[in-house]
Structure formats: structure tokens, C-alpha cells
Short mmCIF file of N, CA and C in Angstrom, two decimals:
data_model
loop_
_atom_site.label_atom_id
_atom_site.label_comp_id
_atom_site.label_asym_id
_atom_site.label_seq_id
_atom_site.Cartn_x
_atom_site.Cartn_y
_atom_site.Cartn_z
N MET A 1 87.77 101.10 151.49
CA MET A 1 87.53 101.64 149.99
C MET A 1 88.90 102.58 149.73
N PRO A 2 89.37 102.36 148.66
CA PRO A 2 90.65 103.03 148.40
C PRO A 2 90.30 104.66 148.32
N HIS A 3 91.58 105.04 148.52
CA HIS A 3 91.40 106.82 148.78
C HIS A 3 90.79 107.49 147.33
N SER A 4 91.21 106.71 145.80
CA SER A 4 90.67 107.21 144.77
C SER A 4 89.23 106.82 144.51
N ASP A 5 88.69 105.82 145.03
CA ASP A 5 87.27 105.28 144.97
C ASP A 5 86.24 106.47 145.57
N ARG A 6 86.81 107.23 146.51
CA ARG A 6 85.91 108.09 147.39
C ARG A 6 85.08 109.03 146.88
N PRO A 7 84.15 109.09 146.89
CA PRO A 7 83.53 110.25 146.01
C PRO A 7 83.89 111.53 146.67
N GLY A 8 83.78 112.50 145.54
CA GLY A 8 84.32 114.03 146.30
C GLY A 8 85.35 114.50 145.66
N PRO A 9 85.87 115.73 145.73
CA PRO A 9 86.78 115.95 144.91
C PRO A 9 88.36 115.78 145.07
N ASP A 10 88.53 114.88 146.30
CA ASP A 10 90.02 114.47 146.36
C ASP A 10 89.82 113.00 145.55
N GLY A 11 88.86 112.34 145.61
CA GLY A 11 88.67 111.15 144.60
C GLY A 11 89.02 111.63 143.02
N GLU A 12 88.11 112.44 142.85
CA GLU A 12 88.08 112.91 141.25
C GLU A 12 89.55 113.40 140.78
N ALA A 13 90.05 114.13 141.73
CA ALA A 13 91.45 114.63 141.74
C ALA A 13 92.27 113.76 141.52
N ALA A 14 92.46 112.66 142.35
CA ALA A 14 93.22 111.49 142.27
C ALA A 14 93.05 110.65 141.24
N ARG A 15 91.90 110.70 140.54
CA ARG A 15 91.71 110.08 139.38
C ARG A 15 92.18 110.67 138.10
N GLY A 16 91.96 111.94 138.27
CA GLY A 16 92.45 112.91 136.99
C GLY A 16 94.08 112.80 137.15
N ARG A 17 94.85 112.71 137.93
CA ARG A 17 96.17 112.78 137.99
C ARG A 17 96.79 111.58 137.76
N TYR A 18 96.28 110.49 138.17
CA TYR A 18 96.63 109.22 137.60
C TYR A 18 96.20 109.01 136.42
N THR A 19 95.05 109.35 135.75
CA THR A 19 95.01 109.25 134.24
C THR A 19 96.04 110.36 133.20
N ARG A 20 96.35 111.33 133.64
CA ARG A 20 97.23 112.15 133.30
C ARG A 20 98.73 111.64 133.34
N ASP A 21 98.76 111.21 134.43
CA ASP A 21 100.64 110.66 134.83
C ASP A 21 100.72 109.24 133.90
N LEU A 22 99.64 108.34 133.58
CA LEU A 22 99.69 107.54 132.89
C LEU A 22 99.63 107.65 131.32
N ARG A 23 98.83 108.73 131.05
CA ARG A 23 98.96 109.10 129.51
C ARG A 23 100.53 109.59 129.25
N GLY A 24 100.93 110.36 129.91
CA GLY A 24 102.26 110.86 130.10
C GLY A 24 103.46 109.83 129.58
N ASP A 25 103.07 108.85 130.70
CA ASP A 25 104.18 107.58 130.84
C ASP A 25 103.83 106.66 129.23
N ARG A 26 102.61 106.57 129.04
CA ARG A 26 102.64 105.77 127.58
C ARG A 26 103.28 106.42 126.66
N GLN A 27 102.87 107.87 126.36
CA GLN A 27 103.62 108.76 125.31
C GLN A 27 105.23 108.71 125.47
N ALA A 28 105.65 108.58 126.51
CA ALA A 28 107.33 108.54 126.81
C ALA A 28 107.60 106.88 126.05
N VAL A 29 107.17 106.06 126.31
CA VAL A 29 107.34 104.66 125.91
C VAL A 29 107.10 104.72 124.68
N ARG A 30 106.08 105.01 124.10
CA ARG A 30 105.69 105.21 122.38
C ARG A 30 106.96 105.79 121.84
N GLN A 31 107.32 106.98 122.32
CA GLN A 31 108.37 107.42 121.69
C GLN A 31 109.77 106.93 121.67
N LEU A 32 110.09 106.12 122.89
CA LEU A 32 110.99 105.53 122.92
C LEU A 32 111.28 104.59 122.17
N LEU A 33 110.29 103.71 121.91
CA LEU A 33 110.15 102.80 121.47
C LEU A 33 109.86 102.66 120.06
N GLY A 34 109.45 103.91 119.15
CA GLY A 34 109.11 104.08 118.20
C GLY A 34 110.17 103.69 117.18
N ALA A 35 109.50 103.28 115.91
CA ALA A 35 110.48 103.01 114.98
C ALA A 35 109.75 103.25 113.78
N ASP A 36 110.33 103.43 112.64
CA ASP A 36 109.54 103.69 111.45
C ASP A 36 109.63 102.79 110.33
N VAL A 37 109.32 103.06 109.43
CA VAL A 37 109.45 102.21 108.04
C VAL A 37 110.84 102.15 107.47
N GLY A 38 111.37 103.31 107.45
CA GLY A 38 112.95 103.58 107.13
C GLY A 38 113.71 102.83 108.24
N GLY A 39 113.63 102.70 109.34
CA GLY A 39 114.47 102.13 110.12
C GLY A 39 114.28 100.38 109.92
N ALA A 40 112.83 100.03 109.59
CA ALA A 40 112.71 98.77 109.34
C ALA A 40 113.58 98.24 107.90
N HIS A 41 113.50 99.15 107.00
CA HIS A 41 113.88 98.82 105.65
C HIS A 41 115.72 98.42 105.93
N LEU A 42 116.08 99.35 107.07
CA LEU A 42 117.60 99.15 107.19
C LEU A 42 117.75 97.72 108.07
N GLY A 43 117.05 97.38 108.88
CA GLY A 43 116.90 96.21 109.60
C GLY A 43 116.53 94.94 108.52
N LEU A 44 115.81 95.39 107.72
CA LEU A 44 115.84 94.36 106.61
C LEU A 44 117.06 94.09 105.72
N ALA A 45 117.82 95.14 105.74
CA ALA A 45 118.84 95.15 104.50
C ALA A 45 119.92 94.51 105.14
N LEU A 46 120.12 94.65 106.58
CA LEU A 46 121.09 94.30 107.25
C LEU A 46 120.99 92.81 107.45
N THR A 47 119.95 92.51 107.80
CA THR A 47 119.37 90.88 107.85
C THR A 47 119.95 90.18 106.54
N ILE A 48 119.61 90.56 105.23
CA ILE A 48 119.83 89.91 104.24
C ILE A 48 121.34 90.26 103.99
N GLY A 49 122.06 91.10 104.27
CA GLY A 49 123.65 91.35 104.35
C GLY A 49 123.86 90.22 105.24
N ALA A 50 123.59 90.06 106.38
CA ALA A 50 124.15 89.09 107.42
C ALA A 50 124.01 87.69 106.58
N LEU A 51 122.48 87.66 106.05
CA LEU A 51 122.35 85.87 105.53
C LEU A 51 123.60 85.92 104.40
N LEU A 52 123.75 86.57 103.61
CA LEU A 52 124.73 86.48 102.65
C LEU A 52 126.22 86.53 102.91
N VAL A 53 126.57 87.00 104.24
CA VAL A 53 127.56 86.82 104.49
C VAL A 53 127.84 85.23 105.39
N ALA A 54 126.94 85.06 105.98
CA ALA A 54 126.72 83.74 106.56
C ALA A 54 126.84 82.80 105.59
N ALA A 55 126.17 82.85 104.36
CA ALA A 55 126.42 81.74 103.45
C ALA A 55 127.51 81.80 102.87
N GLY A 56 128.41 82.79 102.65
CA GLY A 56 129.49 82.74 102.12
C GLY A 56 130.63 82.20 103.01
N PHE A 57 130.21 82.44 103.99
CA PHE A 57 131.19 81.19 105.02
C PHE A 57 131.03 80.16 105.52
N SER A 58 129.90 79.85 105.47
CA SER A 58 129.48 78.33 106.20
C SER A 58 128.29 77.70 105.28
N GLY A 59 128.55 78.08 103.86
CA GLY A 59 127.52 77.51 103.04
C GLY A 59 126.23 78.06 103.31
N PRO A 60 125.01 77.51 102.24
CA PRO A 60 123.93 78.07 102.40
C PRO A 60 122.75 77.33 103.37
N ARG A 61 123.51 76.65 104.35
CA ARG A 61 122.58 75.73 105.11
C ARG A 61 121.68 76.85 106.11
N TRP A 62 122.28 77.87 106.59
CA TRP A 62 122.09 79.03 107.83
C TRP A 62 120.74 79.92 107.05
N VAL A 63 120.82 80.08 105.64
CA VAL A 63 119.96 80.94 105.04
C VAL A 63 118.64 80.46 105.26
N PRO A 64 118.30 79.44 105.08
CA PRO A 64 116.70 78.69 105.20
C PRO A 64 116.44 79.02 106.74
N ILE A 65 117.46 78.67 107.84
CA ILE A 65 116.85 78.78 109.01
C ILE A 65 116.93 80.19 109.56
N VAL A 66 117.56 80.81 109.23
CA VAL A 66 117.58 82.34 109.75
C VAL A 66 116.37 83.00 109.01
N SER A 67 115.87 82.57 107.75
CA SER A 67 114.98 83.29 107.00
C SER A 67 113.74 82.82 107.52
N GLY A 68 113.51 81.32 108.31
CA GLY A 68 112.36 80.90 108.70
C GLY A 68 112.10 81.41 109.79
N VAL A 69 113.09 81.74 110.67
CA VAL A 69 113.10 82.37 111.87
C VAL A 69 112.39 83.91 111.58
N CYS A 70 112.69 84.45 110.63
CA CYS A 70 112.43 85.73 110.56
C CYS A 70 110.99 85.72 109.88
N THR A 71 110.40 84.85 109.24
CA THR A 71 109.23 84.77 108.73
C THR A 71 108.09 84.21 109.68
N ALA A 72 108.68 83.54 110.69
CA ALA A 72 107.80 83.10 111.47
C ALA A 72 107.54 84.22 112.85
N TRP A 73 108.52 85.01 112.96
CA TRP A 73 108.53 86.25 113.85
C TRP A 73 107.66 87.42 113.05
N PHE A 74 107.86 87.60 111.92
CA PHE A 74 106.62 88.29 111.37
C PHE A 74 105.42 87.83 111.22
N ALA A 75 105.29 86.36 110.96
CA ALA A 75 103.66 85.66 111.10
C ALA A 75 103.24 86.22 112.69
N LEU A 76 104.29 85.85 113.55
CA LEU A 76 103.59 86.12 114.99
C LEU A 76 103.17 87.66 115.18
N ALA A 77 104.10 88.49 114.62
CA ALA A 77 103.76 89.79 114.83
C ALA A 77 102.67 90.30 114.12
N LEU A 78 102.34 89.89 112.81
CA LEU A 78 101.20 90.21 112.12
C LEU A 78 99.80 89.74 112.94
N ALA A 79 100.11 88.21 113.29
CA ALA A 79 98.80 87.65 114.28
C ALA A 79 98.57 88.67 115.33
N VAL A 80 99.45 89.00 116.09
CA VAL A 80 99.09 89.72 117.16
C VAL A 80 98.67 91.17 116.65
N VAL A 81 99.18 91.70 115.89
CA VAL A 81 98.48 93.28 115.19
C VAL A 81 97.21 92.94 114.75
N HIS A 82 97.01 91.78 113.98
CA HIS A 82 95.48 91.97 113.77
C HIS A 82 94.49 91.29 114.92
N PHE A 83 95.28 90.76 115.85
CA PHE A 83 94.43 90.36 117.03
C PHE A 83 94.02 91.69 117.78
N ARG A 84 94.97 92.65 117.47
CA ARG A 84 94.76 94.01 118.40
C ARG A 84 93.70 95.28 117.71
N GLY A 85 93.34 94.69 116.13
CA GLY A 85 92.50 95.51 115.45
C GLY A 85 93.06 96.11 114.13
N ALA A 86 94.22 95.87 113.86
CA ALA A 86 94.82 96.58 112.70
C ALA A 86 94.46 95.40 111.41
N ARG A 87 94.17 96.12 110.32
CA ARG A 87 93.55 95.43 109.11
C ARG A 87 94.64 95.76 107.90
N GLY A 88 94.76 95.21 106.99
CA GLY A 88 95.02 95.27 105.70
C GLY A 88 96.57 95.86 105.86
N ARG A 89 96.99 97.00 104.95
CA ARG A 89 98.26 97.35 104.49
C ARG A 89 98.72 97.85 106.02
N ASP A 90 97.85 98.69 107.04
CA ASP A 90 98.57 99.06 108.14
C ASP A 90 99.10 98.11 109.26
N ALA A 91 98.15 96.60 109.25
CA ALA A 91 98.58 95.37 109.80
C ALA A 91 100.12 95.17 109.47
N VAL A 92 100.22 95.02 108.09
CA VAL A 92 101.47 94.46 107.41
C VAL A 92 102.70 95.36 107.60
N ARG A 93 102.35 96.56 107.58
CA ARG A 93 103.11 97.94 108.11
C ARG A 93 103.75 97.52 109.39
N ARG A 94 102.84 97.21 110.47
CA ARG A 94 102.91 97.41 111.76
C ARG A 94 103.75 96.02 111.99
N ALA A 95 103.72 95.12 111.37
CA ALA A 95 104.58 94.01 111.48
C ALA A 95 105.62 93.92 111.08
N TYR A 96 105.91 94.74 109.81
CA TYR A 96 107.18 94.79 109.45
C TYR A 96 107.88 95.62 110.35
N VAL A 97 107.46 96.91 110.79
CA VAL A 97 108.29 97.39 111.82
C VAL A 97 108.37 96.77 112.96
N ALA A 98 107.41 95.78 113.47
CA ALA A 98 107.74 94.99 114.78
C ALA A 98 109.14 94.07 114.28
N THR A 99 109.38 93.37 113.29
CA THR A 99 110.13 92.42 113.04
C THR A 99 111.42 93.18 112.52
N PHE A 100 111.50 94.43 111.66
CA PHE A 100 112.82 94.40 111.38
C PHE A 100 113.31 96.31 111.89
N GLY A 101 112.28 96.55 112.47
CA GLY A 101 112.13 98.04 113.05
C GLY A 101 113.43 98.08 113.92
N TRP A 102 114.47 97.14 114.27
CA TRP A 102 115.67 97.24 115.29
C TRP A 102 116.38 98.09 114.37
N GLY A 103 116.61 97.89 113.03
CA GLY A 103 117.38 98.85 112.23
C GLY A 103 117.39 100.38 112.75
N GLU A 104 116.03 100.80 113.26
CA GLU A 104 116.34 102.23 113.50
C GLU A 104 117.41 102.82 114.50
N TYR A 105 117.81 101.85 115.18
CA TYR A 105 118.59 102.11 116.60
C TYR A 105 119.97 101.88 116.09
N VAL A 106 120.53 101.19 114.68
CA VAL A 106 121.75 100.96 114.27
C VAL A 106 122.26 102.28 113.97
N THR A 107 121.41 103.12 113.45
CA THR A 107 122.08 104.31 112.67
C THR A 107 122.45 105.45 113.95
N PRO A 108 123.41 106.26 113.72
CA PRO A 108 123.73 107.42 114.79
C PRO A 108 122.63 108.27 115.00
#
């Protein structure tokens, strides 16, 4: 039987430490990967700007390709968020941040 499954104070203390450490680790990861809607707006603006530059240099053939990829990524993110229980505007916001939230890391 693993140590943390033993009855008594040691097993309970070990489970408590494990739960506390896991909660702290998850909070640190959420803060590290956290992005907000402002960063997503910047990511969307940069994506549109890159599309316009690409269209200017190579013609409009890349615009529907990159737009389709972004749309597919957003749809996948929306499906995952919906599957995890978010609904309505919250689901759309989370999918939007998942798709374009990388803009948060462009700013200094």
C-alpha cells in the first residue's frame, strides 16, 4: 500500500501536502499562461496586419488560407471550451483568448 494511502496522521498529512503543492503549481501555471482580452485584441490586430502585408507582397491567395487556419483554430478552441463546460459569451471569450492571446506576450 502506498505511503499516502495509509490511515493515520502521516497519510492524511501527506495528502494535504500533496494537495496544497498541486494547488500552488496549478496557480503558478495559470498566472504564467494567463492572457486577457486586451492581449487577444493585439494578437488579432497583428494577425490582420500580417495578412495585409502578405496580401500586398504575394497577392490575395494567402489571405483565405491563413484566415481559414485561424478560423479552424478558433472553432477547435470553442469546441474544447464548450466540452469543458463553458457556455455563451464566456465560451466565445475563452476561445478568442486561446486563439489570439499570444498578443499578450508581444508587448514589453
